[in-house]
CSV table of C-alpha atoms in Angstrom, one decimal:
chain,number,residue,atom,x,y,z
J,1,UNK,CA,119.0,119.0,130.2
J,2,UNK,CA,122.4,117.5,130.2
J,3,UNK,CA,121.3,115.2,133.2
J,4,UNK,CA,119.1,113.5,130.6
J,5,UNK,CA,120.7,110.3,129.1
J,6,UNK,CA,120.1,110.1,125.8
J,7,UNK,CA,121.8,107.2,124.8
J,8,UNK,CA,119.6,104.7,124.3
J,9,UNK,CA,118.1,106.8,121.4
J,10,UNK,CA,121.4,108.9,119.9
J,11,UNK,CA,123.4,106.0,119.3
J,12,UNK,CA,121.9,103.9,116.2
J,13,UNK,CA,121.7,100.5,116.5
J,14,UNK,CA,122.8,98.6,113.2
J,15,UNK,CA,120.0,96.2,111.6
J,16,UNK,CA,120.8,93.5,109.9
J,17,UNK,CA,121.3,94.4,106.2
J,18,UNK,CA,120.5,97.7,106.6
J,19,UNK,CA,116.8,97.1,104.5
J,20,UNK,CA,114.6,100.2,104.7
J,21,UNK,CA,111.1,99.6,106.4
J,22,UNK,CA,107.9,100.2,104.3
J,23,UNK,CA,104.1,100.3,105.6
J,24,UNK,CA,100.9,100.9,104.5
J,25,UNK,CA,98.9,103.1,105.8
J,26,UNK,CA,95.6,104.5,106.3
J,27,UNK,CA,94.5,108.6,106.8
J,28,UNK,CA,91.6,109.5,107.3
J,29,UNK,CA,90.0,113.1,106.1
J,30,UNK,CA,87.2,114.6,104.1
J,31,UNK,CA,86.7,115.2,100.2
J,32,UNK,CA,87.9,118.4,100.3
J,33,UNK,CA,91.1,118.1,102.0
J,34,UNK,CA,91.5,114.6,100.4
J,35,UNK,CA,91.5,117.0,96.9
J,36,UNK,CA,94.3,119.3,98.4
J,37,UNK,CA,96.6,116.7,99.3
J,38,UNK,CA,96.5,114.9,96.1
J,39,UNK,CA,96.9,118.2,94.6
J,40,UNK,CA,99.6,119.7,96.8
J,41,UNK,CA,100.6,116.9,99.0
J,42,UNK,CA,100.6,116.6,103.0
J,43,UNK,CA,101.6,119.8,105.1
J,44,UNK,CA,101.5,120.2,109.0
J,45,UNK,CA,102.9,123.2,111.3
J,46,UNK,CA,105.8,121.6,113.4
J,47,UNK,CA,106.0,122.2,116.9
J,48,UNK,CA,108.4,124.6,118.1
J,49,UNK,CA,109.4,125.0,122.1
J,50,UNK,CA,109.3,128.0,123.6
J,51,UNK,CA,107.1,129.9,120.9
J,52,UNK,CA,103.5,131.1,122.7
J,53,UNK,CA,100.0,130.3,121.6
J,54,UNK,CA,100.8,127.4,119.6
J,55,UNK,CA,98.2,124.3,119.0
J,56,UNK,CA,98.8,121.5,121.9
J,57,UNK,CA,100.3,118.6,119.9
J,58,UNK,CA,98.5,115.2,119.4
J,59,UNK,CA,98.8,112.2,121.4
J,60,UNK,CA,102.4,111.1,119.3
J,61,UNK,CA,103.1,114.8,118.7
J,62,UNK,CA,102.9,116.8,115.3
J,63,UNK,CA,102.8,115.0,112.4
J,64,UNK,CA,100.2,113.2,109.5
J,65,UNK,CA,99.1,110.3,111.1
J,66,UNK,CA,98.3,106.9,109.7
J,67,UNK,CA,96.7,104.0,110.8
J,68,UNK,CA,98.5,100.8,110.4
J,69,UNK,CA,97.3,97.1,110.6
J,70,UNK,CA,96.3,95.7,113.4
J,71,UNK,CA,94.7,92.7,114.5
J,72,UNK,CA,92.9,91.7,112.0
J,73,UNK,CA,92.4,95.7,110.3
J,74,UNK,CA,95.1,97.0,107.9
J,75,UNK,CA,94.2,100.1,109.3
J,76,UNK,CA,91.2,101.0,107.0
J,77,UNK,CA,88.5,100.2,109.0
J,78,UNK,CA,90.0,102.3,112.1
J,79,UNK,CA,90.3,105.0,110.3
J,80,UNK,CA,87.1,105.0,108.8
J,81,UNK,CA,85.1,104.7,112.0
J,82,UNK,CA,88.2,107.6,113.1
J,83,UNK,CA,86.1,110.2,110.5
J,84,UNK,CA,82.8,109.4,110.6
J,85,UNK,CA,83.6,109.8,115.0
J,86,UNK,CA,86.4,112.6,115.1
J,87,UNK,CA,85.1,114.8,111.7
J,88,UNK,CA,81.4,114.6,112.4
J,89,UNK,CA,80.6,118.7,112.6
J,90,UNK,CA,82.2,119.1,109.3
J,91,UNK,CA,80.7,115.8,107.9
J,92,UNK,CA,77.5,118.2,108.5
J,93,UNK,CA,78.0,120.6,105.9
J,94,UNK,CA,77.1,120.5,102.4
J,95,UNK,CA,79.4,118.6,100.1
J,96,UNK,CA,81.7,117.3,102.5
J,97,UNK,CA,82.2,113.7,102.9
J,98,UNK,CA,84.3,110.9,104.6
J,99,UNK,CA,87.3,110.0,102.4
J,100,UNK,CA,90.5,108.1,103.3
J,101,UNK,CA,94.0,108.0,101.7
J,102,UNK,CA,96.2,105.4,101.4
J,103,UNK,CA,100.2,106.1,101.8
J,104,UNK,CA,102.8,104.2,101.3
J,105,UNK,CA,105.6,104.7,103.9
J,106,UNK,CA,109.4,104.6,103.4
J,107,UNK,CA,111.6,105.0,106.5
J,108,UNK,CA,115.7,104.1,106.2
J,109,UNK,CA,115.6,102.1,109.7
J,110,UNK,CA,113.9,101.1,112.7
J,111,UNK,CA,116.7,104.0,114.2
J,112,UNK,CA,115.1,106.8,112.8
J,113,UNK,CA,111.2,106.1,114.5
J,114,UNK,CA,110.8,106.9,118.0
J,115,UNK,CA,108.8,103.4,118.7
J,116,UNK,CA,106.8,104.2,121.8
J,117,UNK,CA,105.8,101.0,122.7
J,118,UNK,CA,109.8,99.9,123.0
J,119,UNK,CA,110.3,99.9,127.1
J,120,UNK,CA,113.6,101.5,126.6
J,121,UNK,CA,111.5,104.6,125.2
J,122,UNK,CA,108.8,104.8,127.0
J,123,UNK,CA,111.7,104.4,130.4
J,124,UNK,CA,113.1,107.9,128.8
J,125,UNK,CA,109.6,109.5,128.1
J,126,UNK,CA,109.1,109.0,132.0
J,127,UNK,CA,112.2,110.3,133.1
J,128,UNK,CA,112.4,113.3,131.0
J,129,UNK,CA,108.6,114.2,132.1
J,130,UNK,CA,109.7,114.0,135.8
J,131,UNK,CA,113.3,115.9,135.6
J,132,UNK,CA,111.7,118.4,133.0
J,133,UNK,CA,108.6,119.0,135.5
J,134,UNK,CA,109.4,123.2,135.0
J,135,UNK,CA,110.1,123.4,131.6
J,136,UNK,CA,107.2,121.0,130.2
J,137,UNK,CA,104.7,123.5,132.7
J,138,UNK,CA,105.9,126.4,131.2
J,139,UNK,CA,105.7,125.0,127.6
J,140,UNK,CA,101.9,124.6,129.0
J,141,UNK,CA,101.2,127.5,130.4
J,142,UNK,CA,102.1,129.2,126.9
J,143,UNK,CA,100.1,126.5,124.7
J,144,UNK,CA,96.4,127.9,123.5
J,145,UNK,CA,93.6,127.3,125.3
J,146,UNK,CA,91.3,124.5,123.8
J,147,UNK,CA,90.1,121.3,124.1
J,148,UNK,CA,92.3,119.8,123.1
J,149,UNK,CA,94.7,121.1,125.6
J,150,UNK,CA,92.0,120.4,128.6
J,151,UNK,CA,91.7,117.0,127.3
J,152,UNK,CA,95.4,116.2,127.4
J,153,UNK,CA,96.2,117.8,130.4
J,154,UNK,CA,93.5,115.9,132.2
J,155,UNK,CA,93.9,112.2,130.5
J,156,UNK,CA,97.1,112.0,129.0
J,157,UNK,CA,99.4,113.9,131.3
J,158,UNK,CA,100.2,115.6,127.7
J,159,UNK,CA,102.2,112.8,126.4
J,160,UNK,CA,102.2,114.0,122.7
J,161,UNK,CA,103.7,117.8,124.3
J,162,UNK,CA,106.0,115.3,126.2
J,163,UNK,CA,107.4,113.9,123.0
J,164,UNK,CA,107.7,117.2,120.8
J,165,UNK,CA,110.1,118.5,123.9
J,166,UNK,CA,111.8,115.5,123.9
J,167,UNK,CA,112.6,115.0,120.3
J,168,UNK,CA,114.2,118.4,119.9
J,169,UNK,CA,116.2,117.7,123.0
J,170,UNK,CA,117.1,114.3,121.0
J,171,UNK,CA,117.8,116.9,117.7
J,172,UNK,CA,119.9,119.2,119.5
J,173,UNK,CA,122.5,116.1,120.4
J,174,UNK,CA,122.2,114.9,116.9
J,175,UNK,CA,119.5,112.7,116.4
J,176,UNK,CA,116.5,113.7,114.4
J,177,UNK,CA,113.8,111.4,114.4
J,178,UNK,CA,111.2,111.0,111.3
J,179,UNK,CA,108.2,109.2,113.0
J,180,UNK,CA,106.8,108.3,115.8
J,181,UNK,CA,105.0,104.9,116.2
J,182,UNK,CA,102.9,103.3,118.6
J,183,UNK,CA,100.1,101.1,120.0
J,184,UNK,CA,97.1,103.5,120.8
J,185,UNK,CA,92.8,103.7,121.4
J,186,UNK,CA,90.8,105.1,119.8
J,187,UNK,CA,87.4,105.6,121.3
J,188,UNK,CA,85.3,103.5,118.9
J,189,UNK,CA,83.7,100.8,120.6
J,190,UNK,CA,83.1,97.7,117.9
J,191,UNK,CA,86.5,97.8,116.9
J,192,UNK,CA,88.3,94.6,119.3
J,193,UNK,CA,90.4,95.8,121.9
J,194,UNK,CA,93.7,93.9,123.3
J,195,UNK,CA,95.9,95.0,126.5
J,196,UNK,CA,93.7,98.6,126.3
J,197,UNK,CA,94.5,99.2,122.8
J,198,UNK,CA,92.5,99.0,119.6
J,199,UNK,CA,95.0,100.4,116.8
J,200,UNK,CA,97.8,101.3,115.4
J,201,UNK,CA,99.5,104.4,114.7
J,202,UNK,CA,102.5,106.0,112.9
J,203,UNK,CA,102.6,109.9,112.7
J,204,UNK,CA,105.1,110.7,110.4
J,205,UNK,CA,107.2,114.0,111.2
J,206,UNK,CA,109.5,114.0,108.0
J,207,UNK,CA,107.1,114.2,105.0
J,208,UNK,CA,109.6,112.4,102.3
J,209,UNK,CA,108.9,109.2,103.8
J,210,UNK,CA,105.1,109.4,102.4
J,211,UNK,CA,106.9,108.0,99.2
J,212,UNK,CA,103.0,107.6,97.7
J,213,UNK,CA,99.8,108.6,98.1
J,214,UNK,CA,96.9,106.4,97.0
């Protein structure tokens, strides 16, 4: 993939000062995994290319994601209408329960989050998706069939697959990325909605930037 120009996301722009960025965010989950992750902390299986019958990846890619403020939500709200919507087959069995942690988020700079909503990004996603038609089919073909994969393929043109293939082209030249940020909608329909979005979302690849969990 060579033909791919990277640039704009390899080479680190300096910030002024060089201050770390810190958020709060919002997860949402049930009682029982809320237990584990206080007790062990946060886990997720990466995405690797090229390895069959893997889970498609969400809409930002593989991660923990958190809700971030937004309008007039810090993020809580979202993703409590997020559980009660997205978990409500296990909310159905006995002793399980909506629960929602809050993280705090350290990342060293604005360099090290792939911010989707940035045009410059977004310009690269496009590009790569187009160039890399073959290889992002067969990274398709191999994923497991589910829902989730019919969904995707069907509405999102499989953006968060998209991503995972382009961040480890991204990591192979040098640059690892530890989050991946953007603007998104969720399907809940109280919540306000401005230019087709309702939210905010960070899904955090490297797990040392959840510095606390609350």
């Amino acid at each position: 993939m060579n033909y791919l120009n990277l640039s704009s996301i390899i080479e680190p722009v300096a910030l002024l000062g060089g201050s770390m960025l810190q958020y709060s965010g919002w997860h949402g989950t049930t009682n029982k995994r809320k237990e584990e992750i206080l007790s062990t902390g946060f886990s997720y299986k990466k995405y690797e290319p090229g390895i069959d019958k893997q889970r498609h990846p969400n809409d930002l890619g593989n991660g923990i994601y958190f809700f971030l403020p937004f309008n007039r939500d810090t993020g809580k709200i979202i993703a409590s209408a997020y559980v009660a919507k997205y978990k409500s087959s296990e909310l159905r069995k006995p002793g399980i329960t909506p629960e929602l942690i809050n993280a705090e988020i350290t990342i060293e700079s604005e360099d090290n989050i792939f911010i989707l909503d940035e045009p410059k990004n977004q310009s690269l996603l496009d590009e790569y998706r187009q160039r890399a038609y073959i290889e992002i089919e067969r990274e398709i073909a191999s994923i497991s069939d589910s829902g989730a994969k019919n969904r995707a393929t069907l509405v999102n043109q499989n953006q968060g697959l998209v991503i995972e293939l382009l961040l480890d082209l991204a990591s192979q030249h040098g640059k690892d990325f530890k989050a991946v940020q953007s603007k998104t909608y969720t399907d809940i329909p109280f919540l306000p909605v401005f230019d087709g979005k309702n939210g905010e979302e960070i899904c955090i690849r490297d797990l040392n930037c959840i510095t606390n969990i609350l």
